[in-house]
PDB file of C-alpha atoms in Angstrom:
ATOM      1  CA  UNK A  40      27.577 -37.961 -55.040  1.00 75.00           C
ATOM      2  CA  UNK A  41      30.391 -36.805 -52.757  1.00 84.00           C
ATOM      3  CA  UNK A  42      30.637 -39.188 -49.835  1.00 86.00           C
ATOM      4  CA  UNK A  43      31.553 -38.228 -46.298  1.00 96.00           C
ATOM      5  CA  UNK A  44      33.489 -40.231 -43.733  1.00 97.00           C
ATOM      6  CA  UNK A  45      30.703 -41.793 -41.686  1.00 97.00           C
ATOM      7  CA  UNK A  46      32.974 -44.372 -40.040  1.00 95.00           C
ATOM      8  CA  UNK A  47      34.285 -42.334 -37.137  1.00 93.00           C
ATOM      9  CA  UNK A  48      30.909 -41.951 -35.469  1.00 94.00           C
ATOM     10  CA  UNK A  49      29.082 -45.209 -36.129  1.00 93.00           C
ATOM     11  CA  UNK A  50      27.577 -44.104 -39.419  1.00 96.00           C
ATOM     12  CA  UNK A  51      26.955 -40.461 -38.541  1.00 97.00           C
ATOM     13  CA  UNK A  52      28.524 -37.068 -39.087  1.00 98.00           C
ATOM     14  CA  UNK A  53      27.727 -33.934 -37.077  1.00 98.00           C
ATOM     15  CA  UNK A  54      26.056 -31.176 -39.094  1.00 98.00           C
ATOM     16  CA  UNK A  55      26.341 -27.607 -37.824  1.00 98.00           C
ATOM     17  CA  UNK A  56      23.464 -25.432 -38.975  1.00 98.00           C
ATOM     18  CA  UNK A  57      24.310 -21.776 -39.333  1.00 98.00           C
ATOM     19  CA  UNK A  58      22.006 -18.903 -40.256  1.00 97.00           C
ATOM     20  CA  UNK A  59      23.112 -17.860 -43.745  1.00 97.00           C
ATOM     21  CA  UNK A  60      22.494 -14.163 -43.154  1.00 96.00           C
ATOM     22  CA  UNK A  61      23.649 -13.643 -39.556  1.00 96.00           C
ATOM     23  CA  UNK A  62      26.197 -16.449 -39.039  1.00 97.00           C
ATOM     24  CA  UNK A  63      24.446 -17.499 -35.826  1.00 97.00           C
ATOM     25  CA  UNK A  64      24.798 -21.208 -35.054  1.00 98.00           C
ATOM     26  CA  UNK A  65      21.211 -22.444 -34.869  1.00 98.00           C
ATOM     27  CA  UNK A  66      21.653 -26.129 -33.997  1.00 98.00           C
ATOM     28  CA  UNK A  67      23.785 -29.219 -34.448  1.00 98.00           C
ATOM     29  CA  UNK A  68      22.230 -32.389 -35.785  1.00 98.00           C
ATOM     30  CA  UNK A  69      23.552 -35.713 -37.009  1.00 98.00           C
ATOM     31  CA  UNK A  70      23.327 -37.139 -40.503  1.00 98.00           C
ATOM     32  CA  UNK A  71      23.693 -40.667 -41.746  1.00 98.00           C
ATOM     33  CA  UNK A  72      24.339 -41.332 -45.436  1.00 97.00           C
ATOM     34  CA  UNK A  73      20.616 -41.236 -46.250  1.00 97.00           C
ATOM     35  CA  UNK A  74      20.122 -37.905 -44.456  1.00 98.00           C
ATOM     36  CA  UNK A  75      23.120 -36.431 -46.290  1.00 97.00           C
ATOM     37  CA  UNK A  76      21.782 -37.572 -49.631  1.00 97.00           C
ATOM     38  CA  UNK A  77      18.284 -36.271 -48.836  1.00 97.00           C
ATOM     39  CA  UNK A  78      19.698 -32.899 -47.783  1.00 98.00           C
ATOM     40  CA  UNK A  79      21.682 -32.522 -51.004  1.00 97.00           C
ATOM     41  CA  UNK A  80      18.865 -33.694 -53.252  1.00 96.00           C
ATOM     42  CA  UNK A  81      16.000 -31.799 -51.596  1.00 97.00           C
ATOM     43  CA  UNK A  82      17.813 -28.655 -50.452  1.00 97.00           C
ATOM     44  CA  UNK A  83      16.058 -29.075 -47.080  1.00 98.00           C
ATOM     45  CA  UNK A  84      18.125 -29.844 -43.973  1.00 98.00           C
ATOM     46  CA  UNK A  85      17.466 -33.483 -43.136  1.00 98.00           C
ATOM     47  CA  UNK A  86      18.928 -35.314 -40.150  1.00 98.00           C
ATOM     48  CA  UNK A  87      19.009 -38.705 -38.532  1.00 98.00           C
ATOM     49  CA  UNK A  88      17.243 -38.860 -35.190  1.00 95.00           C
ATOM     50  CA  UNK A  89      19.243 -41.038 -32.818  1.00 91.00           C
ATOM     51  CA  UNK A  90      16.304 -41.354 -30.417  1.00 90.00           C
ATOM     52  CA  UNK A  91      13.675 -42.209 -33.040  1.00 93.00           C
ATOM     53  CA  UNK A  92      16.141 -44.023 -35.316  1.00 95.00           C
ATOM     54  CA  UNK A  93      14.722 -42.446 -38.440  1.00 97.00           C
ATOM     55  CA  UNK A  94      15.252 -39.568 -40.833  1.00 97.00           C
ATOM     56  CA  UNK A  95      13.649 -36.290 -39.962  1.00 95.00           C
ATOM     57  CA  UNK A  96      13.244 -33.275 -42.174  1.00 97.00           C
ATOM     58  CA  UNK A  97      13.875 -30.344 -39.864  1.00 97.00           C
ATOM     59  CA  UNK A  98      10.610 -28.420 -39.518  1.00 94.00           C
ATOM     60  CA  UNK A  99       8.340 -31.212 -40.717  1.00 92.00           C
ATOM     61  CA  UNK A 100       6.127 -30.718 -37.626  1.00 88.00           C
ATOM     62  CA  UNK A 101       6.588 -27.019 -36.883  1.00 88.00           C
ATOM     63  CA  UNK A 102       6.814 -25.839 -40.486  1.00 92.00           C
ATOM     64  CA  UNK A 103      10.149 -24.222 -39.632  1.00 94.00           C
ATOM     65  CA  UNK A 104      12.132 -25.896 -42.377  1.00 97.00           C
ATOM     66  CA  UNK A 105      15.702 -24.956 -43.237  1.00 98.00           C
ATOM     67  CA  UNK A 106      16.427 -24.114 -46.879  1.00 98.00           C
ATOM     68  CA  UNK A 107      20.054 -24.991 -47.551  1.00 98.00           C
ATOM     69  CA  UNK A 108      21.953 -22.136 -49.185  1.00 98.00           C
ATOM     70  CA  UNK A 109      25.514 -23.455 -48.873  1.00 98.00           C
ATOM     71  CA  UNK A 110      27.259 -26.628 -47.735  1.00 98.00           C
ATOM     72  CA  UNK A 111      30.799 -26.679 -46.370  1.00 98.00           C
ATOM     73  CA  UNK A 112      32.759 -29.854 -45.644  1.00 98.00           C
ATOM     74  CA  UNK A 113      35.714 -30.005 -43.281  1.00 97.00           C
ATOM     75  CA  UNK A 114      39.293 -31.083 -43.939  1.00 96.00           C
ATOM     76  CA  UNK A 115      38.618 -34.662 -42.774  1.00 95.00           C
ATOM     77  CA  UNK A 116      35.257 -35.099 -44.546  1.00 97.00           C
ATOM     78  CA  UNK A 117      33.657 -36.047 -41.226  1.00 97.00           C
ATOM     79  CA  UNK A 118      31.679 -32.878 -40.405  1.00 98.00           C
ATOM     80  CA  UNK A 119      29.569 -30.464 -42.418  1.00 98.00           C
ATOM     81  CA  UNK A 120      28.275 -26.921 -42.034  1.00 98.00           C
ATOM     82  CA  UNK A 121      24.916 -26.077 -43.568  1.00 98.00           C
ATOM     83  CA  UNK A 122      24.232 -22.406 -44.144  1.00 98.00           C
ATOM     84  CA  UNK A 123      20.475 -22.090 -44.217  1.00 98.00           C
ATOM     85  CA  UNK A 124      17.538 -19.800 -44.491  1.00 98.00           C
ATOM     86  CA  UNK A 125      15.546 -20.597 -41.352  1.00 97.00           C
ATOM     87  CA  UNK A 126      11.864 -20.449 -42.186  1.00 97.00           C
ATOM     88  CA  UNK A 127       9.717 -19.210 -39.288  1.00 94.00           C
ATOM     89  CA  UNK A 128      12.659 -17.445 -37.685  1.00 91.00           C
ATOM     90  CA  UNK A 129      13.380 -20.111 -35.064  1.00 93.00           C
ATOM     91  CA  UNK A 130      15.220 -23.434 -35.136  1.00 95.00           C
ATOM     92  CA  UNK A 131      14.705 -24.608 -31.555  1.00 95.00           C
ATOM     93  CA  UNK A 132      11.741 -26.625 -30.317  1.00 92.00           C
ATOM     94  CA  UNK A 133      11.647 -24.229 -27.335  1.00 93.00           C
ATOM     95  CA  UNK A 134      10.696 -21.414 -29.722  1.00 94.00           C
ATOM     96  CA  UNK A 135      14.085 -19.712 -29.480  1.00 96.00           C
ATOM     97  CA  UNK A 136      15.874 -18.653 -32.664  1.00 96.00           C
ATOM     98  CA  UNK A 137      18.831 -20.875 -31.811  1.00 97.00           C
ATOM     99  CA  UNK A 138      19.166 -24.036 -29.757  1.00 97.00           C
ATOM    100  CA  UNK A 139      22.255 -22.344 -28.278  1.00 98.00           C
ATOM    101  CA  UNK A 140      20.317 -19.866 -26.143  1.00 97.00           C
ATOM    102  CA  UNK A 141      21.964 -20.745 -22.843  1.00 97.00           C
ATOM    103  CA  UNK A 142      25.028 -18.716 -22.042  1.00 97.00           C
ATOM    104  CA  UNK A 143      27.575 -20.168 -19.664  1.00 96.00           C
ATOM    105  CA  UNK A 144      28.720 -17.301 -17.496  1.00 89.00           C
ATOM    106  CA  UNK A 145      31.021 -17.624 -14.501  1.00 83.00           C
ATOM    107  CA  UNK A 146      29.767 -21.056 -13.589  1.00 85.00           C
ATOM    108  CA  UNK A 147      26.057 -20.475 -14.115  1.00 93.00           C
ATOM    109  CA  UNK A 148      23.614 -20.436 -17.024  1.00 95.00           C
ATOM    110  CA  UNK A 149      21.720 -17.454 -18.316  1.00 94.00           C
ATOM    111  CA  UNK A 150      19.055 -17.783 -21.028  1.00 95.00           C
ATOM    112  CA  UNK A 151      19.627 -15.243 -23.785  1.00 93.00           C
ATOM    113  CA  UNK A 152      16.894 -13.930 -26.062  1.00 86.00           C
ATOM    114  CA  UNK A 153      13.170 -14.478 -26.060  1.00 88.00           C
ATOM    115  CA  UNK A 154      11.219 -17.260 -27.792  1.00 92.00           C
ATOM    116  CA  UNK A 155      10.031 -16.357 -31.290  1.00 90.00           C
ATOM    117  CA  UNK A 156       7.046 -18.710 -31.070  1.00 89.00           C
ATOM    118  CA  UNK A 157       5.057 -20.499 -28.378  1.00 90.00           C
ATOM    119  CA  UNK A 158       5.944 -24.201 -28.597  1.00 90.00           C
ATOM    120  CA  UNK A 159       2.597 -25.208 -27.020  1.00 88.00           C
ATOM    121  CA  UNK A 160       0.787 -23.681 -29.978  1.00 88.00           C
ATOM    122  CA  UNK A 161       3.162 -25.016 -32.629  1.00 84.00           C
ATOM    123  CA  UNK A 162       3.446 -28.576 -31.349  1.00 82.00           C
ATOM    124  CA  UNK A 163       0.036 -28.782 -29.690  1.00 75.00           C
ATOM    125  CA  UNK A 164       1.495 -29.949 -26.398  1.00 57.00           C
TER     126      UNK A 164
ATOM    127  CA  UNK B 208      30.560 -26.776 -12.302  1.00 75.00           C
ATOM    128  CA  UNK B 209      27.713 -27.025 -14.834  1.00 84.00           C
ATOM    129  CA  UNK B 210      27.603 -30.534 -16.223  1.00 86.00           C
ATOM    130  CA  UNK B 211      26.690 -31.457 -19.762  1.00 96.00           C
ATOM    131  CA  UNK B 212      24.884 -34.535 -21.017  1.00 97.00           C
ATOM    132  CA  UNK B 213      27.745 -36.774 -22.084  1.00 97.00           C
ATOM    133  CA  UNK B 214      25.605 -39.920 -22.235  1.00 95.00           C
ATOM    134  CA  UNK B 215      24.228 -39.612 -25.746  1.00 93.00           C
ATOM    135  CA  UNK B 216      27.597 -39.947 -27.438  1.00 94.00           C
ATOM    136  CA  UNK B 217      29.572 -42.385 -25.278  1.00 93.00           C
ATOM    137  CA  UNK B 218      31.006 -39.749 -22.970  1.00 96.00           C
ATOM    138  CA  UNK B 219      31.473 -36.982 -25.512  1.00 97.00           C
ATOM    139  CA  UNK B 220      29.741 -33.812 -26.669  1.00 98.00           C
ATOM    140  CA  UNK B 221      30.413 -32.013 -29.964  1.00 98.00           C
ATOM    141  CA  UNK B 222      31.954 -28.558 -29.566  1.00 98.00           C
ATOM    142  CA  UNK B 223      31.519 -26.080 -32.406  1.00 98.00           C
ATOM    143  CA  UNK B 224      34.290 -23.486 -32.491  1.00 98.00           C
ATOM    144  CA  UNK B 225      33.271 -20.168 -33.944  1.00 98.00           C
ATOM    145  CA  UNK B 226      35.436 -17.101 -34.552  1.00 97.00           C
ATOM    146  CA  UNK B 227      34.247 -14.554 -31.998  1.00 97.00           C
ATOM    147  CA  UNK B 228      34.703 -11.595 -34.313  1.00 96.00           C
ATOM    148  CA  UNK B 229      33.566 -12.928 -37.701  1.00 96.00           C
ATOM    149  CA  UNK B 230      31.160 -15.735 -36.749  1.00 97.00           C
ATOM    150  CA  UNK B 231      32.991 -18.142 -39.073  1.00 97.00           C
ATOM    151  CA  UNK B 232      32.813 -21.763 -37.955  1.00 98.00           C
ATOM    152  CA  UNK B 233      36.458 -22.783 -37.573  1.00 98.00           C
ATOM    153  CA  UNK B 234      36.194 -26.439 -36.526  1.00 98.00           C
ATOM    154  CA  UNK B 235      34.190 -29.009 -34.606  1.00 98.00           C
ATOM    155  CA  UNK B 236      35.862 -31.050 -31.897  1.00 98.00           C
ATOM    156  CA  UNK B 237      34.681 -33.423 -29.210  1.00 98.00           C
ATOM    157  CA  UNK B 238      34.919 -32.962 -25.465  1.00 98.00           C
ATOM    158  CA  UNK B 239      34.699 -35.463 -22.667  1.00 98.00           C
ATOM    159  CA  UNK B 240      34.042 -34.259 -19.103  1.00 97.00           C
ATOM    160  CA  UNK B 241      37.750 -33.613 -18.477  1.00 97.00           C
ATOM    161  CA  UNK B 242      38.120 -31.566 -21.667  1.00 98.00           C
ATOM    162  CA  UNK B 243      35.033 -29.519 -20.752  1.00 97.00           C
ATOM    163  CA  UNK B 244      36.387 -28.820 -17.294  1.00 97.00           C
ATOM    164  CA  UNK B 245      39.834 -27.920 -18.659  1.00 97.00           C
ATOM    165  CA  UNK B 246      38.294 -25.561 -21.219  1.00 98.00           C
ATOM    166  CA  UNK B 247      36.252 -23.751 -18.562  1.00 97.00           C
ATOM    167  CA  UNK B 248      39.107 -23.554 -16.059  1.00 96.00           C
ATOM    168  CA  UNK B 249      41.900 -22.590 -18.451  1.00 97.00           C
ATOM    169  CA  UNK B 250      39.975 -20.463 -20.958  1.00 97.00           C
ATOM    170  CA  UNK B 251      41.763 -22.415 -23.722  1.00 98.00           C
ATOM    171  CA  UNK B 252      39.766 -24.671 -26.036  1.00 98.00           C
ATOM    172  CA  UNK B 253      40.598 -28.245 -25.024  1.00 98.00           C
ATOM    173  CA  UNK B 254      39.248 -31.341 -26.728  1.00 98.00           C
ATOM    174  CA  UNK B 255      39.351 -35.092 -26.493  1.00 98.00           C
ATOM    175  CA  UNK B 256      41.153 -36.769 -29.348  1.00 95.00           C
ATOM    176  CA  UNK B 257      39.270 -39.910 -30.322  1.00 91.00           C
ATOM    177  CA  UNK B 258      42.236 -41.241 -32.310  1.00 90.00           C
ATOM    178  CA  UNK B 259      44.876 -40.579 -29.634  1.00 93.00           C
ATOM    179  CA  UNK B 260      42.473 -41.175 -26.725  1.00 95.00           C
ATOM    180  CA  UNK B 261      43.786 -38.223 -24.794  1.00 97.00           C
ATOM    181  CA  UNK B 262      43.090 -34.561 -24.087  1.00 97.00           C
ATOM    182  CA  UNK B 263      44.559 -32.043 -26.467  1.00 96.00           C
ATOM    183  CA  UNK B 264      44.823 -28.333 -26.008  1.00 97.00           C
ATOM    184  CA  UNK B 265      44.089 -26.930 -29.452  1.00 97.00           C
ATOM    185  CA  UNK B 266      47.260 -25.266 -30.727  1.00 94.00           C
ATOM    186  CA  UNK B 267      49.649 -27.040 -28.371  1.00 92.00           C
ATOM    187  CA  UNK B 268      51.866 -28.005 -31.331  1.00 88.00           C
ATOM    188  CA  UNK B 269      51.255 -25.136 -33.768  1.00 88.00           C
ATOM    189  CA  UNK B 270      50.921 -22.373 -31.187  1.00 92.00           C
ATOM    190  CA  UNK B 271      47.534 -21.520 -32.685  1.00 94.00           C
ATOM    191  CA  UNK B 272      45.590 -21.755 -29.445  1.00 97.00           C
ATOM    192  CA  UNK B 273      41.979 -20.660 -29.083  1.00 98.00           C
ATOM    193  CA  UNK B 274      41.164 -18.187 -26.314  1.00 98.00           C
ATOM    194  CA  UNK B 275      37.585 -18.790 -25.251  1.00 98.00           C
ATOM    195  CA  UNK B 276      35.525 -15.592 -25.199  1.00 98.00           C
ATOM    196  CA  UNK B 277      32.039 -17.051 -24.783  1.00 98.00           C
ATOM    197  CA  UNK B 278      30.455 -20.447 -24.209  1.00 98.00           C
ATOM    198  CA  UNK B 279      26.936 -21.319 -25.337  1.00 98.00           C
ATOM    199  CA  UNK B 280      25.130 -24.520 -24.395  1.00 98.00           C
ATOM    200  CA  UNK B 281      22.214 -25.929 -26.357  1.00 97.00           C
ATOM    201  CA  UNK B 282      18.685 -26.707 -25.205  1.00 96.00           C
ATOM    202  CA  UNK B 283      19.518 -30.373 -24.483  1.00 95.00           C
ATOM    203  CA  UNK B 284      22.877 -29.747 -22.776  1.00 97.00           C
ATOM    204  CA  UNK B 285      24.544 -32.110 -25.237  1.00 97.00           C
ATOM    205  CA  UNK B 286      26.382 -29.667 -27.517  1.00 98.00           C
ATOM    206  CA  UNK B 287      28.375 -26.484 -26.965  1.00 98.00           C
ATOM    207  CA  UNK B 288      29.519 -23.530 -29.026  1.00 98.00           C
ATOM    208  CA  UNK B 289      32.819 -21.895 -28.140  1.00 98.00           C
ATOM    209  CA  UNK B 290      33.324 -18.380 -29.443  1.00 98.00           C
ATOM    210  CA  UNK B 291      37.071 -17.908 -29.577  1.00 98.00           C
ATOM    211  CA  UNK B 292      39.900 -15.642 -30.482  1.00 98.00           C
ATOM    212  CA  UNK B 293      41.951 -17.763 -32.860  1.00 97.00           C
ATOM    213  CA  UNK B 294      45.619 -17.071 -32.247  1.00 97.00           C
ATOM    214  CA  UNK B 295      47.748 -17.287 -35.409  1.00 94.00           C
ATOM    215  CA  UNK B 296      44.755 -16.677 -37.646  1.00 91.00           C
ATOM    216  CA  UNK B 297      44.191 -20.308 -38.615  1.00 93.00           C
ATOM    217  CA  UNK B 298      42.492 -23.235 -36.922  1.00 95.00           C
ATOM    218  CA  UNK B 299      43.086 -25.982 -39.467  1.00 95.00           C
ATOM    219  CA  UNK B 300      46.146 -28.215 -39.601  1.00 92.00           C
ATOM    220  CA  UNK B 301      46.167 -27.581 -43.366  1.00 93.00           C
ATOM    221  CA  UNK B 302      46.963 -23.933 -42.679  1.00 94.00           C
ATOM    222  CA  UNK B 303      43.523 -22.690 -43.674  1.00 96.00           C
ATOM    223  CA  UNK B 304      41.643 -20.297 -41.391  1.00 96.00           C
ATOM    224  CA  UNK B 305      38.803 -22.783 -41.006  1.00 97.00           C
ATOM    225  CA  UNK B 306      38.632 -26.556 -41.269  1.00 97.00           C
ATOM    226  CA  UNK B 307      35.492 -25.936 -43.341  1.00 98.00           C
ATOM    227  CA  UNK B 308      37.330 -24.734 -46.431  1.00 97.00           C
ATOM    228  CA  UNK B 309      35.756 -27.176 -48.861  1.00 97.00           C
ATOM    229  CA  UNK B 310      32.615 -25.918 -50.512  1.00 97.00           C
ATOM    230  CA  UNK B 311      30.181 -28.465 -51.870  1.00 96.00           C
ATOM    231  CA  UNK B 312      28.934 -27.069 -55.138  1.00 89.00           C
ATOM    232  CA  UNK B 313      26.677 -28.921 -57.571  1.00 83.00           C
ATOM    233  CA  UNK B 314      28.093 -32.304 -56.705  1.00 85.00           C
ATOM    234  CA  UNK B 315      31.773 -31.366 -56.566  1.00 93.00           C
ATOM    235  CA  UNK B 316      34.175 -29.803 -54.082  1.00 95.00           C
ATOM    236  CA  UNK B 317      35.921 -26.480 -54.432  1.00 94.00           C
ATOM    237  CA  UNK B 318      38.543 -25.339 -51.935  1.00 95.00           C
ATOM    238  CA  UNK B 319      37.833 -21.810 -50.742  1.00 93.00           C
ATOM    239  CA  UNK B 320      40.470 -19.445 -49.419  1.00 86.00           C
ATOM    240  CA  UNK B 321      44.229 -19.770 -49.216  1.00 89.00           C
ATOM    241  CA  UNK B 322      46.280 -21.278 -46.377  1.00 92.00           C
ATOM    242  CA  UNK B 323      47.396 -18.735 -43.774  1.00 90.00           C
ATOM    243  CA  UNK B 324      50.470 -20.756 -42.849  1.00 89.00           C
ATOM    244  CA  UNK B 325      52.568 -23.525 -44.366  1.00 90.00           C
ATOM    245  CA  UNK B 326      51.843 -26.681 -42.370  1.00 90.00           C
ATOM    246  CA  UNK B 327      55.234 -28.180 -43.290  1.00 88.00           C
ATOM    247  CA  UNK B 328      56.951 -25.336 -41.470  1.00 88.00           C
ATOM    248  CA  UNK B 329      54.613 -25.309 -38.478  1.00 84.00           C
ATOM    249  CA  UNK B 330      54.477 -29.037 -37.850  1.00 82.00           C
ATOM    250  CA  UNK B 331      57.912 -29.843 -39.272  1.00 75.00           C
ATOM    251  CA  UNK B 332      56.569 -32.590 -41.521  1.00 57.00           C
TER     252      UNK B 332
END
């Protein structure tokens, strides 16, 4: 198992998730060693939740899992890029395709794109 | 000035740098509030170096600066994507276009692509 440098960030590395077909950056999560190992072994993007202090398989609640198609590691071994097939067409809990749906434009924020799903229906909130 | 949530990561947010024309992820850096402000004001990608504990304008040594074409902010305001024009054609100090030039493939690493420049010449090391 290839190991990453988890020391720089208290046991974590950032993981950039990119849509394998469009190149769109969908989200950034954090992985600890267990999340990295689970991602490699299962082929499903798995992160470490800093707020819940536990592993989470992306999409375990919504069904919008991320099938890992390619993994890239950076020059310093302290960051990874996951190229994924995003099941359900949306990565963000807001229902947007990408978590990066807020465009910074001349000092203000403009939301780009429409939600793909209704989060109230998916999460039952 | 739009503020980001710097609290989750001890004053920093991850910044994903993406080539504006190809969508390739070039690098991930970290920004503190001063780096964020400098990036917005100057239009040049500026980060906080955790090892040197100071701001660094990407490319200040190599000349390979990053002209910021678009800034996206995520749903939680704790991560940004910078879409940039990469001057000099390479973002990585190794001379490769992208810092993510190591492909994880069936348990081993394969370097993809060739260096665009010779780092010994650029950095004089």
